[in-house]
């Protein structure tokens, strides 16, 4: 943004004399900028917290497993740590992004052949499961959980097994994201309540 004494830049990039800007527009601009400054500060604090927390957890895991003369690496994987009194717990969770390649189409074709060949009746529910699993969302992607869930069905048909193999060959992990979640026990119960670390979940005070 261009800063010129005595002028304010509008959304089109034009310089407008401050005297021609309505007081309410100036106040709105000041309010927004003050909030943005606070947001940047809060974001920086959260970024440092996240980095420090990942580092602390990884360091602890190295020390803990190192007692047994092994080195497993503490940077990856899901883990939950509890305070000694059980009042607090910290979770590091890793969420992987899975995508299917063109071989998923071969799997769907084989499954369709199975359904066509099998007799009607008791197999109808499987057809519903299959159709539901291969539904695409607005981005054109299928639900990885539903598709992979088909592999848990206890079906020994040779063609079905080839379809399941195609599903296994078709998926790949294309990325992962790690999250930190911090919880505090609710009173003397066995329930835990998350300590909010995002703006939407934090209660205003």
PDB file of N, CA and C in Angstrom, residues 94-150:
ATOM      1  N   UNK A  94      -1.515 -36.746  13.528  1.00  0.00           N
ATOM      2  CA  UNK A  94      -1.083 -36.592  12.148  1.00  0.00           C
ATOM      3  C   UNK A  94      -2.212 -37.042  11.227  1.00  0.00           C
ATOM      4  N   UNK A  95      -2.640 -36.157  10.359  1.00  0.00           N
ATOM      5  CA  UNK A  95      -3.709 -36.467   9.407  1.00  0.00           C
ATOM      6  C   UNK A  95      -3.117 -36.541   8.003  1.00  0.00           C
ATOM      7  N   UNK A  96      -3.226 -37.725   7.411  1.00  0.00           N
ATOM      8  CA  UNK A  96      -2.671 -37.923   6.073  1.00  0.00           C
ATOM      9  C   UNK A  96      -3.713 -37.635   5.000  1.00  0.00           C
ATOM     10  N   UNK A  97      -3.260 -37.089   3.889  1.00  0.00           N
ATOM     11  CA  UNK A  97      -4.119 -36.851   2.734  1.00  0.00           C
ATOM     12  C   UNK A  97      -3.889 -37.965   1.720  1.00  0.00           C
ATOM     13  N   UNK A  98      -4.949 -38.717   1.424  1.00  0.00           N
ATOM     14  CA  UNK A  98      -4.845 -39.859   0.522  1.00  0.00           C
ATOM     15  C   UNK A  98      -5.594 -39.571  -0.766  1.00  0.00           C
ATOM     16  N   UNK A  99      -4.990 -39.897  -1.880  1.00  0.00           N
ATOM     17  CA  UNK A  99      -5.620 -39.741  -3.183  1.00  0.00           C
ATOM     18  C   UNK A  99      -5.553 -41.070  -3.937  1.00  0.00           C
ATOM     19  N   UNK A 100      -6.516 -41.272  -4.839  1.00  0.00           N
ATOM     20  CA  UNK A 100      -6.536 -42.459  -5.681  1.00  0.00           C
ATOM     21  C   UNK A 100      -6.128 -42.081  -7.097  1.00  0.00           C
ATOM     22  N   UNK A 101      -5.396 -42.986  -7.762  1.00  0.00           N
ATOM     23  CA  UNK A 101      -5.040 -42.731  -9.150  1.00  0.00           C
ATOM     24  C   UNK A 101      -6.013 -43.458 -10.080  1.00  0.00           C
ATOM     25  N   UNK A 102      -5.659 -43.559 -11.365  1.00  0.00           N
ATOM     26  CA  UNK A 102      -6.563 -44.101 -12.385  1.00  0.00           C
ATOM     27  C   UNK A 102      -6.933 -45.564 -12.156  1.00  0.00           C
ATOM     28  N   UNK A 103      -6.154 -46.302 -11.344  1.00  0.00           N
ATOM     29  CA  UNK A 103      -6.452 -47.712 -11.106  1.00  0.00           C
ATOM     30  C   UNK A 103      -7.738 -47.916 -10.314  1.00  0.00           C
ATOM     31  N   UNK A 104      -8.215 -46.845  -9.676  1.00  0.00           N
ATOM     32  CA  UNK A 104      -9.489 -46.958  -8.970  1.00  0.00           C
ATOM     33  C   UNK A 104     -10.622 -47.250  -9.953  1.00  0.00           C
ATOM     34  N   UNK A 105     -10.496 -46.779 -11.189  1.00  0.00           N
ATOM     35  CA  UNK A 105     -11.524 -47.041 -12.201  1.00  0.00           C
ATOM     36  C   UNK A 105     -11.562 -48.525 -12.544  1.00  0.00           C
ATOM     37  N   UNK A 106     -10.394 -49.165 -12.532  1.00  0.00           N
ATOM     38  CA  UNK A 106     -10.351 -50.616 -12.777  1.00  0.00           C
ATOM     39  C   UNK A 106     -11.049 -51.358 -11.645  1.00  0.00           C
ATOM     40  N   UNK A 107     -10.829 -50.898 -10.435  1.00  0.00           N
ATOM     41  CA  UNK A 107     -11.476 -51.525  -9.283  1.00  0.00           C
ATOM     42  C   UNK A 107     -12.988 -51.400  -9.381  1.00  0.00           C
ATOM     43  N   UNK A 108     -13.471 -50.215  -9.740  1.00  0.00           N
ATOM     44  CA  UNK A 108     -14.916 -50.002  -9.861  1.00  0.00           C
ATOM     45  C   UNK A 108     -15.492 -50.889 -10.963  1.00  0.00           C
ATOM     46  N   UNK A 109     -14.787 -51.044 -12.079  1.00  0.00           N
ATOM     47  CA  UNK A 109     -15.272 -51.888 -13.169  1.00  0.00           C
ATOM     48  C   UNK A 109     -15.372 -53.339 -12.722  1.00  0.00           C
ATOM     49  N   UNK A 110     -14.370 -53.836 -11.994  1.00  0.00           N
ATOM     50  CA  UNK A 110     -14.393 -55.214 -11.500  1.00  0.00           C
ATOM     51  C   UNK A 110     -15.538 -55.424 -10.505  1.00  0.00           C
ATOM     52  N   UNK A 111     -15.740 -54.434  -9.637  1.00  0.00           N
ATOM     53  CA  UNK A 111     -16.826 -54.541  -8.647  1.00  0.00           C
ATOM     54  C   UNK A 111     -18.174 -54.553  -9.347  1.00  0.00           C
ATOM     55  N   UNK A 112     -18.333 -53.715 -10.354  1.00  0.00           N
ATOM     56  CA  UNK A 112     -19.589 -53.703 -11.108  1.00  0.00           C
ATOM     57  C   UNK A 112     -19.847 -55.062 -11.760  1.00  0.00           C
ATOM     58  N   UNK A 113     -18.799 -55.699 -12.264  1.00  0.00           N
ATOM     59  CA  UNK A 113     -18.950 -57.025 -12.861  1.00  0.00           C
ATOM     60  C   UNK A 113     -19.384 -58.040 -11.809  1.00  0.00           C
ATOM     61  N   UNK A 114     -18.812 -57.929 -10.610  1.00  0.00           N
ATOM     62  CA  UNK A 114     -19.196 -58.836  -9.527  1.00  0.00           C
ATOM     63  C   UNK A 114     -20.677 -58.702  -9.206  1.00  0.00           C
ATOM     64  N   UNK A 115     -21.125 -57.463  -9.068  1.00  0.00           N
ATOM     65  CA  UNK A 115     -22.519 -57.225  -8.704  1.00  0.00           C
ATOM     66  C   UNK A 115     -23.452 -57.733  -9.790  1.00  0.00           C
ATOM     67  N   UNK A 116     -23.054 -57.567 -11.052  1.00  0.00           N
ATOM     68  CA  UNK A 116     -23.873 -58.045 -12.166  1.00  0.00           C
ATOM     69  C   UNK A 116     -23.972 -59.570 -12.152  1.00  0.00           C
ATOM     70  N   UNK A 117     -22.879 -60.244 -11.848  1.00  0.00           N
ATOM     71  CA  UNK A 117     -22.840 -61.697 -11.866  1.00  0.00           C
ATOM     72  C   UNK A 117     -23.548 -62.327 -10.672  1.00  0.00           C
ATOM     73  N   UNK A 118     -23.489 -61.657  -9.546  1.00  0.00           N
ATOM     74  CA  UNK A 118     -24.109 -62.243  -8.360  1.00  0.00           C
ATOM     75  C   UNK A 118     -25.627 -62.181  -8.465  1.00  0.00           C
ATOM     76  N   UNK A 119     -26.242 -63.116  -7.836  1.00  0.00           N
ATOM     77  CA  UNK A 119     -27.710 -63.144  -7.851  1.00  0.00           C
ATOM     78  C   UNK A 119     -28.256 -62.019  -6.996  1.00  0.00           C
ATOM     79  N   UNK A 120     -29.452 -61.562  -7.321  1.00  0.00           N
ATOM     80  CA  UNK A 120     -30.097 -60.483  -6.571  1.00  0.00           C
ATOM     81  C   UNK A 120     -30.548 -60.999  -5.217  1.00  0.00           C
ATOM     82  N   UNK A 121     -30.959 -60.086  -4.361  1.00  0.00           N
ATOM     83  CA  UNK A 121     -31.477 -60.486  -3.063  1.00  0.00           C
ATOM     84  C   UNK A 121     -30.525 -60.115  -1.959  1.00  0.00           C
ATOM     85  N   UNK A 122     -29.807 -61.129  -1.441  1.00  0.00           N
ATOM     86  CA  UNK A 122     -28.951 -60.906  -0.289  1.00  0.00           C
ATOM     87  C   UNK A 122     -27.774 -59.984  -0.605  1.00  0.00           C
ATOM     88  N   UNK A 123     -27.467 -59.793  -1.887  1.00  0.00           N
ATOM     89  CA  UNK A 123     -26.336 -58.964  -2.267  1.00  0.00           C
ATOM     90  C   UNK A 123     -26.731 -57.499  -2.488  1.00  0.00           C
ATOM     91  N   UNK A 124     -28.000 -57.178  -2.373  1.00  0.00           N
ATOM     92  CA  UNK A 124     -28.454 -55.819  -2.654  1.00  0.00           C
ATOM     93  C   UNK A 124     -27.779 -54.789  -1.747  1.00  0.00           C
ATOM     94  N   UNK A 125     -27.578 -55.163  -0.485  1.00  0.00           N
ATOM     95  CA  UNK A 125     -26.982 -54.209   0.441  1.00  0.00           C
ATOM     96  C   UNK A 125     -25.541 -53.882   0.043  1.00  0.00           C
ATOM     97  N   UNK A 126     -24.862 -54.844  -0.572  1.00  0.00           N
ATOM     98  CA  UNK A 126     -23.496 -54.593  -1.015  1.00  0.00           C
ATOM     99  C   UNK A 126     -23.498 -53.574  -2.155  1.00  0.00           C
ATOM    100  N   UNK A 127     -24.491 -53.681  -3.025  1.00  0.00           N
ATOM    101  CA  UNK A 127     -24.598 -52.726  -4.139  1.00  0.00           C
ATOM    102  C   UNK A 127     -24.779 -51.316  -3.598  1.00  0.00           C
ATOM    103  N   UNK A 128     -25.562 -51.163  -2.550  1.00  0.00           N
ATOM    104  CA  UNK A 128     -25.766 -49.851  -1.938  1.00  0.00           C
ATOM    105  C   UNK A 128     -24.449 -49.327  -1.368  1.00  0.00           C
ATOM    106  N   UNK A 129     -23.704 -50.208  -0.675  1.00  0.00           N
ATOM    107  CA  UNK A 129     -22.421 -49.812  -0.099  1.00  0.00           C
ATOM    108  C   UNK A 129     -21.446 -49.351  -1.179  1.00  0.00           C
ATOM    109  N   UNK A 130     -21.406 -50.094  -2.273  1.00  0.00           N
ATOM    110  CA  UNK A 130     -20.485 -49.778  -3.361  1.00  0.00           C
ATOM    111  C   UNK A 130     -20.844 -48.448  -4.010  1.00  0.00           C
ATOM    112  N   UNK A 131     -22.113 -48.273  -4.334  1.00  0.00           N
ATOM    113  CA  UNK A 131     -22.546 -47.030  -4.969  1.00  0.00           C
ATOM    114  C   UNK A 131     -22.266 -45.827  -4.082  1.00  0.00           C
ATOM    115  N   UNK A 132     -22.462 -46.014  -2.771  1.00  0.00           N
ATOM    116  CA  UNK A 132     -22.213 -44.935  -1.824  1.00  0.00           C
ATOM    117  C   UNK A 132     -20.716 -44.627  -1.744  1.00  0.00           C
ATOM    118  N   UNK A 133     -19.894 -45.690  -1.773  1.00  0.00           N
ATOM    119  CA  UNK A 133     -18.448 -45.512  -1.639  1.00  0.00           C
ATOM    120  C   UNK A 133     -17.859 -44.743  -2.810  1.00  0.00           C
ATOM    121  N   UNK A 134     -18.412 -44.936  -3.998  1.00  0.00           N
ATOM    122  CA  UNK A 134     -17.835 -44.323  -5.191  1.00  0.00           C
ATOM    123  C   UNK A 134     -18.507 -42.999  -5.575  1.00  0.00           C
ATOM    124  N   UNK A 135     -19.366 -42.480  -4.714  1.00  0.00           N
ATOM    125  CA  UNK A 135     -19.926 -41.156  -4.971  1.00  0.00           C
ATOM    126  C   UNK A 135     -18.818 -40.114  -4.881  1.00  0.00           C
ATOM    127  N   UNK A 136     -18.855 -39.129  -5.753  1.00  0.00           N
ATOM    128  CA  UNK A 136     -17.828 -38.080  -5.734  1.00  0.00           C
ATOM    129  C   UNK A 136     -18.384 -36.810  -5.110  1.00  0.00           C
ATOM    130  N   UNK A 137     -17.473 -36.039  -4.503  1.00  0.00           N
ATOM    131  CA  UNK A 137     -17.882 -34.761  -3.924  1.00  0.00           C
ATOM    132  C   UNK A 137     -17.790 -33.667  -4.978  1.00  0.00           C
ATOM    133  N   UNK A 138     -17.973 -32.415  -4.572  1.00  0.00           N
ATOM    134  CA  UNK A 138     -17.991 -31.317  -5.534  1.00  0.00           C
ATOM    135  C   UNK A 138     -16.639 -31.092  -6.200  1.00  0.00           C
ATOM    136  N   UNK A 139     -15.552 -31.625  -5.576  1.00  0.00           N
ATOM    137  CA  UNK A 139     -14.235 -31.530  -6.199  1.00  0.00           C
ATOM    138  C   UNK A 139     -13.946 -32.731  -7.104  1.00  0.00           C
ATOM    139  N   UNK A 140     -14.902 -33.677  -7.165  1.00  0.00           N
ATOM    140  CA  UNK A 140     -14.703 -34.847  -7.999  1.00  0.00           C
ATOM    141  C   UNK A 140     -13.937 -35.958  -7.316  1.00  0.00           C
ATOM    142  N   UNK A 141     -13.756 -35.862  -6.000  1.00  0.00           N
ATOM    143  CA  UNK A 141     -13.036 -36.884  -5.251  1.00  0.00           C
ATOM    144  C   UNK A 141     -14.007 -37.823  -4.546  1.00  0.00           C
ATOM    145  N   UNK A 142     -13.570 -39.059  -4.356  1.00  0.00           N
ATOM    146  CA  UNK A 142     -14.368 -40.024  -3.611  1.00  0.00           C
ATOM    147  C   UNK A 142     -13.925 -40.006  -2.153  1.00  0.00           C
ATOM    148  N   UNK A 143     -14.755 -40.568  -1.290  1.00  0.00           N
ATOM    149  CA  UNK A 143     -14.411 -40.665   0.120  1.00  0.00           C
ATOM    150  C   UNK A 143     -13.416 -41.800   0.306  1.00  0.00           C
ATOM    151  N   UNK A 144     -12.200 -41.463   0.732  1.00  0.00           N
ATOM    152  CA  UNK A 144     -11.179 -42.504   0.906  1.00  0.00           C
ATOM    153  C   UNK A 144     -11.594 -43.510   1.964  1.00  0.00           C
ATOM    154  N   UNK A 145     -12.242 -43.055   3.030  1.00  0.00           N
ATOM    155  CA  UNK A 145     -12.649 -43.966   4.100  1.00  0.00           C
ATOM    156  C   UNK A 145     -13.675 -44.975   3.603  1.00  0.00           C
ATOM    157  N   UNK A 146     -14.625 -44.518   2.785  1.00  0.00           N
ATOM    158  CA  UNK A 146     -15.656 -45.423   2.289  1.00  0.00           C
ATOM    159  C   UNK A 146     -15.096 -46.428   1.297  1.00  0.00           C
ATOM    160  N   UNK A 147     -14.220 -45.952   0.404  1.00  0.00           N
ATOM    161  CA  UNK A 147     -13.633 -46.863  -0.578  1.00  0.00           C
ATOM    162  C   UNK A 147     -12.757 -47.899   0.118  1.00  0.00           C
ATOM    163  N   UNK A 148     -11.892 -47.446   1.021  1.00  0.00           N
ATOM    164  CA  UNK A 148     -11.031 -48.391   1.730  1.00  0.00           C
ATOM    165  C   UNK A 148     -11.840 -49.310   2.627  1.00  0.00           C
ATOM    166  N   UNK A 149     -13.018 -48.837   3.065  1.00  0.00           N
ATOM    167  CA  UNK A 149     -13.886 -49.671   3.890  1.00  0.00           C
ATOM    168  C   UNK A 149     -14.387 -50.904   3.157  1.00  0.00           C
ATOM    169  N   UNK A 150     -14.451 -50.852   1.821  1.00  0.00           N
ATOM    170  CA  UNK A 150     -14.889 -52.015   1.050  1.00  0.00           C
ATOM    171  C   UNK A 150     -13.942 -53.190   1.235  1.00  0.00           C
TER     172      UNK A 150
END
